[in-house]
PDB file of C-alpha atoms in Angstrom:
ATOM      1  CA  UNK A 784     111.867-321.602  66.480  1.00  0.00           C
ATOM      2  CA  UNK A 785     108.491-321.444  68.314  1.00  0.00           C
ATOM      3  CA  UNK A 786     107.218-318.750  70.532  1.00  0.00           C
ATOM      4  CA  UNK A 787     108.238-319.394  74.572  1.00  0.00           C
ATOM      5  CA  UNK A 788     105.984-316.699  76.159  1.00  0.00           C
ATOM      6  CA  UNK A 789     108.305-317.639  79.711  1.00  0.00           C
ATOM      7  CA  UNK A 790     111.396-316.971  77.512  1.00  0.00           C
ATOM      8  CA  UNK A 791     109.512-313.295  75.973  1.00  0.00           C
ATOM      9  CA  UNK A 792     107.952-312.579  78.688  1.00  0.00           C
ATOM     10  CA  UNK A 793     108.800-309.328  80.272  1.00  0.00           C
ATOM     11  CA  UNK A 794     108.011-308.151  83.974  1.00  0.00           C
ATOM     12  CA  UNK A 795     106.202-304.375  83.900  1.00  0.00           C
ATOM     13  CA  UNK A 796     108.088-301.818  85.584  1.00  0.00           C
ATOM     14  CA  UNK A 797     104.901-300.152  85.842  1.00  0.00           C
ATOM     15  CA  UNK A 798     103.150-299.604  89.601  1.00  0.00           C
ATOM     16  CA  UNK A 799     100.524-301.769  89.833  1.00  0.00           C
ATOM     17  CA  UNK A 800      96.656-300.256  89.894  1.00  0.00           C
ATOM     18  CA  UNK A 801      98.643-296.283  89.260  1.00  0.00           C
ATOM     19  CA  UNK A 802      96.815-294.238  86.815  1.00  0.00           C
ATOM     20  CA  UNK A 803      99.290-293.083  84.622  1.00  0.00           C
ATOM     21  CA  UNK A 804      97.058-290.017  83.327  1.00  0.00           C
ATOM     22  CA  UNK A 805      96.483-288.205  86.788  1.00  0.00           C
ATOM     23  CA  UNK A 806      98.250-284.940  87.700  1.00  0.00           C
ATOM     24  CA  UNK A 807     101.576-284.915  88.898  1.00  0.00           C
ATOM     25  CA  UNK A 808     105.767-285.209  88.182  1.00  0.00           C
ATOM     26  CA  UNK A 809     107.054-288.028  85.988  1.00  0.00           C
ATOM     27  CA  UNK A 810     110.664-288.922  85.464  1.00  0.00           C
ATOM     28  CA  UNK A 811     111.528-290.907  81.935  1.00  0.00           C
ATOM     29  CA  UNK A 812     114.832-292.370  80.741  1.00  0.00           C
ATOM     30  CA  UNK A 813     114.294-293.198  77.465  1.00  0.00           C
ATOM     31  CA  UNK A 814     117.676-295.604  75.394  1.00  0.00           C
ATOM     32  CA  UNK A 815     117.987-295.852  71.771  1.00  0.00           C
ATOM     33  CA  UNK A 816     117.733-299.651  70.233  1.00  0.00           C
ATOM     34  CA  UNK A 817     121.309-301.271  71.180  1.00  0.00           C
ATOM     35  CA  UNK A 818     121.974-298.123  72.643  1.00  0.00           C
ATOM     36  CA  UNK A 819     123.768-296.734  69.512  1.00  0.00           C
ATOM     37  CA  UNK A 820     124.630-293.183  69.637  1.00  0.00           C
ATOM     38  CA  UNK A 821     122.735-291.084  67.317  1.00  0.00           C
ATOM     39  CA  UNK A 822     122.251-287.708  68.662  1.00  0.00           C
ATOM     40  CA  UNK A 823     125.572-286.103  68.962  1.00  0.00           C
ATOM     41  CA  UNK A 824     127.974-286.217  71.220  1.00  0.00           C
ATOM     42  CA  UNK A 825     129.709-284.656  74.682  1.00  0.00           C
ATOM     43  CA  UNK A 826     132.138-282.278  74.482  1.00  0.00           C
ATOM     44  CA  UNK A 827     134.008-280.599  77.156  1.00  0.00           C
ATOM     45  CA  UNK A 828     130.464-281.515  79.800  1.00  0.00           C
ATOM     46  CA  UNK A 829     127.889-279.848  77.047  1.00  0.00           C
ATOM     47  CA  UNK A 830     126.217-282.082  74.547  1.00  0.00           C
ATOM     48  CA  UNK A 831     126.191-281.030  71.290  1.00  0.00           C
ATOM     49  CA  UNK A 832     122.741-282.110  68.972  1.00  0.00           C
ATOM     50  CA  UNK A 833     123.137-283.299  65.778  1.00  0.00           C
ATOM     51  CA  UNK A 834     120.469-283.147  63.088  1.00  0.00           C
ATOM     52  CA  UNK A 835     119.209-286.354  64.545  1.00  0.00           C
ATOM     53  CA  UNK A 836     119.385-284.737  68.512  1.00  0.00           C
ATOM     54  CA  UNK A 837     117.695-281.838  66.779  1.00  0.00           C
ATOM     55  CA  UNK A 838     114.463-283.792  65.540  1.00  0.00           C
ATOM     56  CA  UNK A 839     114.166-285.517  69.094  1.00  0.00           C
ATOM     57  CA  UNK A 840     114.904-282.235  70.517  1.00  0.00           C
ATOM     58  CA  UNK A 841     111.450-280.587  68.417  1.00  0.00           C
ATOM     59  CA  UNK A 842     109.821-283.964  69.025  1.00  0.00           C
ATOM     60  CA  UNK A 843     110.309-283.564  72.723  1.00  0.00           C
ATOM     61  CA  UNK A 844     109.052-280.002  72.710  1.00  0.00           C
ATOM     62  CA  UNK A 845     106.060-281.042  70.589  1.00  0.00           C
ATOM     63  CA  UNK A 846     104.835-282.846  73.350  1.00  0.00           C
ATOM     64  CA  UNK A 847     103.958-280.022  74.667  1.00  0.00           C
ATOM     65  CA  UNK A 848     102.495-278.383  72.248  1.00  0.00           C
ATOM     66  CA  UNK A 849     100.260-281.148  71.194  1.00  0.00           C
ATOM     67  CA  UNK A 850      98.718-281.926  74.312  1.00  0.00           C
ATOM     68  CA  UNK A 851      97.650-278.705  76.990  1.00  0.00           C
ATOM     69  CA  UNK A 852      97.656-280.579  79.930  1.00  0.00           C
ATOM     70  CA  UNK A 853     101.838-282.035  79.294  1.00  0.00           C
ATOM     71  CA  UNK A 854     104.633-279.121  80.651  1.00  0.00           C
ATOM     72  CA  UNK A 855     108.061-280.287  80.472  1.00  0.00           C
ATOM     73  CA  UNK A 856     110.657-279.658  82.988  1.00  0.00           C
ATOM     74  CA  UNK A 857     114.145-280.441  83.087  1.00  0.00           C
ATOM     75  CA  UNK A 858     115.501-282.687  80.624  1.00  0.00           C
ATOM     76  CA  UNK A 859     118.555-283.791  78.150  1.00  0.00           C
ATOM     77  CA  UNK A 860     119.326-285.325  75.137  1.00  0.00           C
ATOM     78  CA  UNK A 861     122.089-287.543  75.345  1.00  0.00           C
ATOM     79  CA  UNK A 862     124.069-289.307  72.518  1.00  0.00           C
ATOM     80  CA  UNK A 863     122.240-292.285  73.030  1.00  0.00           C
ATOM     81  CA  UNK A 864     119.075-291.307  75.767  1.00  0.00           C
ATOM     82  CA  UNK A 865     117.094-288.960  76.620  1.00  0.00           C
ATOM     83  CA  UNK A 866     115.780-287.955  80.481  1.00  0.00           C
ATOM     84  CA  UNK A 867     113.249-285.877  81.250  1.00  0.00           C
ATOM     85  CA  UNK A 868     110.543-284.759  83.233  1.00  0.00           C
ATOM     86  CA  UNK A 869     107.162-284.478  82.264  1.00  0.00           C
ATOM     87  CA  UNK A 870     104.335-282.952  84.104  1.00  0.00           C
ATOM     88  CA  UNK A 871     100.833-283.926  83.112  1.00  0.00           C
ATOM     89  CA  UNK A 872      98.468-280.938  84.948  1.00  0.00           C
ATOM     90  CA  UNK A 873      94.912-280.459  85.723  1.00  0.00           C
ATOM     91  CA  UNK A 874      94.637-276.788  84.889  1.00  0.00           C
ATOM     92  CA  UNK A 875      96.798-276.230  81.582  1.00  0.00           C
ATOM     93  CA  UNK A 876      96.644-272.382  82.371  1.00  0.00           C
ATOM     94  CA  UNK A 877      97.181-271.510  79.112  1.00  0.00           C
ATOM     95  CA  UNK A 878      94.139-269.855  77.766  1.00  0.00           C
ATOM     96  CA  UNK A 879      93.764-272.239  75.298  1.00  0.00           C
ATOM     97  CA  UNK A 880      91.053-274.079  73.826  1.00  0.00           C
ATOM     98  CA  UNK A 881      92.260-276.858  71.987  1.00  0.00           C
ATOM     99  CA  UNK A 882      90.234-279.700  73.393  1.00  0.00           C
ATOM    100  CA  UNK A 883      87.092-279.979  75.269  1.00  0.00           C
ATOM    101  CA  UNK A 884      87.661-279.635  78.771  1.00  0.00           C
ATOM    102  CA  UNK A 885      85.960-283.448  78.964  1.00  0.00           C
ATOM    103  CA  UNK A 886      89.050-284.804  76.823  1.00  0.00           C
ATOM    104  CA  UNK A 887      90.325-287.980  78.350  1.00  0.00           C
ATOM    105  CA  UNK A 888      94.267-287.353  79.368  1.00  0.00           C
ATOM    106  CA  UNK A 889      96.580-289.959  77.534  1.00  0.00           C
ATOM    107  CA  UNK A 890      98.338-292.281  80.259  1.00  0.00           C
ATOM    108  CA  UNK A 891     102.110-291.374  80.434  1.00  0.00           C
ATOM    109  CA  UNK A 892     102.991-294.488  78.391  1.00  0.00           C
ATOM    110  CA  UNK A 893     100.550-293.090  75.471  1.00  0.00           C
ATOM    111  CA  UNK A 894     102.340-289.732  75.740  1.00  0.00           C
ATOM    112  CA  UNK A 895     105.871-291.915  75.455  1.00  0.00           C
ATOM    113  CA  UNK A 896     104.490-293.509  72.569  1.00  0.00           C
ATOM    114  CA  UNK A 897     103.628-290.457  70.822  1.00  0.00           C
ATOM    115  CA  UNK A 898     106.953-288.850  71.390  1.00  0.00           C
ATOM    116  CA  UNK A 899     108.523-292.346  69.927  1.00  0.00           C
ATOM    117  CA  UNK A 900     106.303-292.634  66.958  1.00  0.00           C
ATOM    118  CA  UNK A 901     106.888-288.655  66.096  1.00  0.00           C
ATOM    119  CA  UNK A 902     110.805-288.673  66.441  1.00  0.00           C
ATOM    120  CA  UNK A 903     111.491-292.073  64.940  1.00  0.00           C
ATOM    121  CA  UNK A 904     109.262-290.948  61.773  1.00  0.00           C
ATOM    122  CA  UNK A 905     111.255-287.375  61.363  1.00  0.00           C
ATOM    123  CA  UNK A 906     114.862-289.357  62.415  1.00  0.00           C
ATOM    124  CA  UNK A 907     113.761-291.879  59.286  1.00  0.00           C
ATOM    125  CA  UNK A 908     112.262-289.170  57.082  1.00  0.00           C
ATOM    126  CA  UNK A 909     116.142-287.639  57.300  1.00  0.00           C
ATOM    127  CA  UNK A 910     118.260-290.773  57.366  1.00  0.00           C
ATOM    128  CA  UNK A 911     115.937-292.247  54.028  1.00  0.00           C
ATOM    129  CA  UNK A 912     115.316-295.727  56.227  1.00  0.00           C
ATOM    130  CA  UNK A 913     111.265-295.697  56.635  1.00  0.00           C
ATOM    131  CA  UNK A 914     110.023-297.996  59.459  1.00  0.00           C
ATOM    132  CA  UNK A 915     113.854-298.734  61.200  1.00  0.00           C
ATOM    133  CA  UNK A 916     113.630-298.390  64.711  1.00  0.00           C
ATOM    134  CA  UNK A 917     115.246-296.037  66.778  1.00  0.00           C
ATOM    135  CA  UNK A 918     114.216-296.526  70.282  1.00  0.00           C
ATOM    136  CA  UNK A 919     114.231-299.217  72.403  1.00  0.00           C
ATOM    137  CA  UNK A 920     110.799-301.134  73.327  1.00  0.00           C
ATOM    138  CA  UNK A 921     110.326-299.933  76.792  1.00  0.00           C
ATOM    139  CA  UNK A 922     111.214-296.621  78.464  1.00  0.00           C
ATOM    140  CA  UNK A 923     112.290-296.679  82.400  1.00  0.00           C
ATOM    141  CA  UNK A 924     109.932-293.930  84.486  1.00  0.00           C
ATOM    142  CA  UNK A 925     109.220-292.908  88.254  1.00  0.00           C
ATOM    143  CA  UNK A 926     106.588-291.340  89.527  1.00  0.00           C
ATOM    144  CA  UNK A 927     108.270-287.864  91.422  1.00  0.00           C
ATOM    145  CA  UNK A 928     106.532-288.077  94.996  1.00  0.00           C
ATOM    146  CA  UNK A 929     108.566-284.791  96.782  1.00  0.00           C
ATOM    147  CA  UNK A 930     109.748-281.304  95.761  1.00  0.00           C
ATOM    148  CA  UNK A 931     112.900-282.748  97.260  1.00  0.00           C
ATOM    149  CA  UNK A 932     112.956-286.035  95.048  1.00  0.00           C
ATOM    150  CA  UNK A 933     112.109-283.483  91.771  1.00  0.00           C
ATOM    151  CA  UNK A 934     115.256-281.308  93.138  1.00  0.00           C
ATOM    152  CA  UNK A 935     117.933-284.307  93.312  1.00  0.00           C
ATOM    153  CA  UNK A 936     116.247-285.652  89.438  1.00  0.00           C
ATOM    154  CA  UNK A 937     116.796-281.796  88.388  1.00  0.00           C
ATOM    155  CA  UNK A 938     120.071-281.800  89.208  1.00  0.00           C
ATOM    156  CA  UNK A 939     120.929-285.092  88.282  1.00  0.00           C
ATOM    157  CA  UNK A 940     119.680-284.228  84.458  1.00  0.00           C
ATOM    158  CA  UNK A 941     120.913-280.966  84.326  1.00  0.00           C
ATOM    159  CA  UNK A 942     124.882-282.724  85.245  1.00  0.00           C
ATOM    160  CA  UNK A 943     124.068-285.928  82.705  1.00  0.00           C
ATOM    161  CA  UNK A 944     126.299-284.199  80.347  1.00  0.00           C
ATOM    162  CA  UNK A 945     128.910-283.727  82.536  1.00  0.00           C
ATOM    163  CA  UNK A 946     128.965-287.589  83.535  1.00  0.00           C
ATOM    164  CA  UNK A 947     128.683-288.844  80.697  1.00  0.00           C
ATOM    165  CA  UNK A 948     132.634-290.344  80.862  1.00  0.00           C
ATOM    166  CA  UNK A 949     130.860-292.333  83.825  1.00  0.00           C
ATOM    167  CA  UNK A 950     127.335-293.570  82.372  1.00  0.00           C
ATOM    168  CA  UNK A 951     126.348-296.529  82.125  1.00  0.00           C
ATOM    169  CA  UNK A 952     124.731-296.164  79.017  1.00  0.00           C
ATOM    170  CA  UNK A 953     128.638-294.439  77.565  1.00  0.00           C
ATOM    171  CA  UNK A 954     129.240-297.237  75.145  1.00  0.00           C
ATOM    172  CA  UNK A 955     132.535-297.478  76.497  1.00  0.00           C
ATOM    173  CA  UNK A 956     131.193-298.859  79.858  1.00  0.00           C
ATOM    174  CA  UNK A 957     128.153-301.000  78.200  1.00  0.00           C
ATOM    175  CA  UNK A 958     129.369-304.566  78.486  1.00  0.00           C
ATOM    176  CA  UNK A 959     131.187-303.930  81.668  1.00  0.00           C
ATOM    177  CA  UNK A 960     128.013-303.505  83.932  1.00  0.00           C
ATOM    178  CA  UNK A 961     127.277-306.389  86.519  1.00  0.00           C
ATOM    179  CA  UNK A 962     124.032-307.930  85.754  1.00  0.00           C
ATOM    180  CA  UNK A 963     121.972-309.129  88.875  1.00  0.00           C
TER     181      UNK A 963
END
């Protein structure tokens, strides 16, 4: 069957003309492919890792750690999707001297990408399936514009766990959303 780029074709989510690499609060949603659970599960509100959670867990945390200028703020692991927060800052603050102070800041997409590329390898490394994909293609994000807006996303990561019976991405409710 030949390539129909109207029938691939897929509309950014992106804003248009935003740099992605400038300061500020960023709110990700990433879903696994066909949103299969792999990282554990909820029990009783608290979501419990499993050794797959775990590597995306290190993964997440090794954003940090690889780049100066990423903090991360609130975020979850879900069975099947992760949300977070991730600051990318001006003045790391940290002392350290890692890169040249005239390093170009990966775009929030690139810093995504990483975090895909690092957890899929260690998920694959474990599960003995090199080059299987994990994640799904794109990743939903929202630029934070208020220490109100970061507030309500705080709080609404910080409860995921506890509504999970109620997501949308719950495989018992996938299938029963109302596409528009």
């Amino acid at each position: 069957m030949p390539y129909d780029p109207q029938k691939h074709h897929r509309r950014s989510i992106r804003l248009r003309d935003y740099d992605y690499s400038q300061a500020g609060a960023y709110f990700v949603t990433l879903c696994t492919r066909n949103r299969e659970c792999l990282f554990g599960d909820v029990v009783d509100g608290e979501m419990r890792l499993n050794e797959f959670g775990a590597a995306v867990e290190e993964s997440w945390k090794w954003l940090a750690e690889q780049y100066e200028y990423v903090a991360l703020d609130e975020w979850v692991i879900m069975p099947n999707h992760v949300h977070g927060i991730i600051w990318i800052v001006d003045d790391p603050g940290r002392g350290s001297s890692r890169t040249a102070p005239t390093m170009k800041r990966k775009p929030l997409g690139r810093l995504i990408g990483a975090f895909k590329t690092v957890s899929t390898k260690r998920i694959n490394e474990m599960n003995g399936t090199p080059g299987a994909p994990v994640w799904q293609r794109n990743y939903y994000e929202h630029v934070i514009r208020s220490e109100a807006e970061l507030n309500r996303i705080r709080r609404y990561i910080a409860a995921n766990p506890w509504q999970w019976q109620w997501d949308g991405n719950n495989p018992v409710h996938i299938g029963r959303r109302q596409r528009h």
